[in-house]
Each structure stands twice: as structure tokens, then as C-alpha cells.
C-alpha positions as a Python dict, from the first residue, in 0.01 Angstrom:
ca = {
    (1, 'M'): (0, 0, 0),
    (2, 'T'): (25, 132, -348),
    (3, 'G'): (146, -78, -641),
    (4, 'G'): (486, 97, -645),
    (5, 'R'): (541, 41, -275),
    (6, 'R'): (455, -329, -303),
    (7, 'G'): (704, -367, -590),
    (8, 'Q'): (973, -196, -384),
    (9, 'W'): (936, -452, -104),
    (10, 'G'): (954, -733, -360),
    (11, 'R'): (1286, -607, -496),
    (12, 'R'): (1427, -573, -145),
    (13, 'T'): (1319, -926, -61),
    (14, 'V'): (1491, -1061, -372),
    (15, 'A'): (1811, -871, -289),
    (16, 'V'): (1813, -992, 72),
    (17, 'A'): (1745, -1350, -39),
    (18, 'W'): (2030, -1332, -290),
    (19, 'I'): (2274, -1203, -26),
    (20, 'A'): (2160, -1474, 217),
    (21, 'L'): (2217, -1742, -46),
    (22, 'V'): (2565, -1615, -123),
    (23, 'C'): (2652, -1603, 248),
    (24, 'W'): (2509, -1953, 299),
    (25, 'A'): (2727, -2080, 15),
    (26, 'G'): (3026, -1931, 197),
    (27, 'V'): (2942, -2111, 519),
    (28, 'V'): (2904, -2440, 334),
    (29, 'S'): (3234, -2393, 149),
    (30, 'N'): (3413, -2316, 479),
    (31, 'A'): (3272, -2628, 639),
    (32, 'Q'): (3407, -2845, 359),
    (33, 'G'): (3769, -2739, 381),
    (34, 'A'): (4023, -2462, 412),
    (35, 'E'): (4054, -2405, 38),
    (36, 'T'): (3808, -2148, -89),
    (37, 'E'): (3669, -2178, -438),
    (38, 'T'): (3567, -1867, -623),
    (39, 'L'): (3193, -1823, -660),
    (40, 'R'): (3125, -1665, -999),
    (41, 'A'): (2823, -1436, -969),
    (42, 'N'): (2660, -1146, -1149),
    (43, 'Y'): (2465, -833, -1084),
    (44, 'S'): (2209, -761, -1350),
    (45, 'S'): (2174, -384, -1340),
    (46, 'P'): (2385, -86, -1238),
    (47, 'S'): (2119, 34, -992),
    (48, 'G'): (2070, 86, -622),
    (49, 'L'): (1901, -254, -599),
    (50, 'M'): (2245, -413, -635),
    (51, 'A'): (2407, -188, -373),
    (52, 'P'): (2415, -461, -102),
    (53, 'L'): (2629, -678, -329),
    (54, 'W'): (2869, -397, -410),
    (55, 'L'): (2898, -299, -44),
    (56, 'A'): (2961, -658, 63),
    (57, 'Q'): (3233, -685, -203),
    (58, 'D'): (3391, -346, -125),
    (59, 'K'): (3387, -396, 254),
    (60, 'G'): (3534, -746, 226),
    (61, 'L'): (3234, -919, 383),
    (62, 'F'): (3251, -1213, 145),
    (63, 'V'): (3619, -1269, 226),
    (64, 'R'): (3554, -1229, 599),
    (65, 'Y'): (3318, -1524, 585),
    (66, 'G'): (3550, -1735, 371),
    (67, 'L'): (3388, -1679, 33),
    (68, 'A'): (3573, -1557, -273),
    (69, 'V'): (3322, -1391, -505),
    (70, 'D'): (3396, -1288, -861),
    (71, 'L'): (3118, -1033, -912),
    (72, 'K'): (3061, -901, -1265),
    (73, 'Y'): (2796, -703, -1446),
    (74, 'I'): (2610, -935, -1682),
    (75, 'A'): (2253, -865, -1796),
    (76, 'S'): (2000, -1120, -1673),
    (77, 'G'): (1931, -1287, -2011),
    (78, 'T'): (2302, -1333, -2078),
    (79, 'A'): (2361, -1437, -1717),
    (80, 'T'): (2109, -1720, -1750),
    (81, 'Q'): (2294, -1842, -2059),
    (82, 'A'): (2622, -1818, -1868),
    (83, 'L'): (2474, -2020, -1580),
    (84, 'L'): (2354, -2292, -1814),
    (85, 'S'): (2695, -2311, -1983),
    (86, 'G'): (2877, -2330, -1649),
    (87, 'S'): (3045, -1987, -1673),
    (88, 'L'): (2855, -1858, -1366),
    (89, 'D'): (2770, -2038, -1042),
    (90, 'I'): (2486, -1814, -924),
    (91, 'V'): (2283, -1549, -1104),
    (92, 'N'): (2045, -1268, -1032),
    (93, 'P'): (1787, -1394, -1279),
    (94, 'G'): (1499, -1251, -1472),
    (95, 'G'): (1217, -1444, -1634),
    (96, 'E'): (1464, -1632, -1853),
    (97, 'I'): (1546, -1869, -1568),
    (98, 'L'): (1182, -1980, -1555),
    (99, 'E'): (1184, -2043, -1928),
    (100, 'A'): (1502, -2248, -1891),
    (101, 'R'): (1337, -2462, -1620),
    (102, 'L'): (1028, -2512, -1834),
    (103, 'N'): (1258, -2629, -2115),
    (104, 'G'): (1404, -2899, -1890),
    (105, 'E'): (1721, -2733, -1759),
    (106, 'K'): (1825, -2825, -1404),
    (107, 'V'): (1802, -2481, -1242),
    (108, 'V'): (1658, -2368, -910),
    (109, 'Y'): (1486, -2032, -868),
}
């Protein structure tokens, strides 16, 4: 494998993990009651890497599984700040999330 190919698999893995986490949150919210809370989330770049999120939103997959997702474009540095302030529930983070954890914030990567 070349370096570019290895990086491509890493980005796909992150995208798949993010989708799985969002879907898992939907299952948990359905199990807790009929009322659905809106999950505030971001996508961090207008690129093909975020296509699974857009497709899930456009095709109604989140709603089908009982999850209301408010998906907005917010750059990763700003998204981490929004997560820490409580304006977002889940983020597609960059390195800023690691710095936040090292500074004592209660975040999970």
C-alpha cells in the first residue's frame, strides 16, 4: 500500500465510525421513549468524505431509525468549541478535540 492509499482507508474508517455512532445514538434514543430529541451534529468539510452523512440526511435514514439530526457545516476547530459550549452534541473532530481532552475537558474521541 502506498501512503495515499493508507490515508484513504483511514478517512473511510472515520466516516463509517461516525455514521455508526450516530445510528447507535438513534437506537438508544428510541429505546428511551417515543419523543425524539434532535441530535445537533456537524460536517467539517464540503468534500466527498462527508457524502455518507449527506446521503443519510437526504434519504431520510436518520428519521427512519428514529433520530432527528440537525446537520450543519461547521469547521472542525469551531465545532470543537461548539461541542464544549453545548451547542453541538456530536462533532467530526480534528486535532483540537485531543487538545481539549489534554486540557481537562470531558470529551471522548
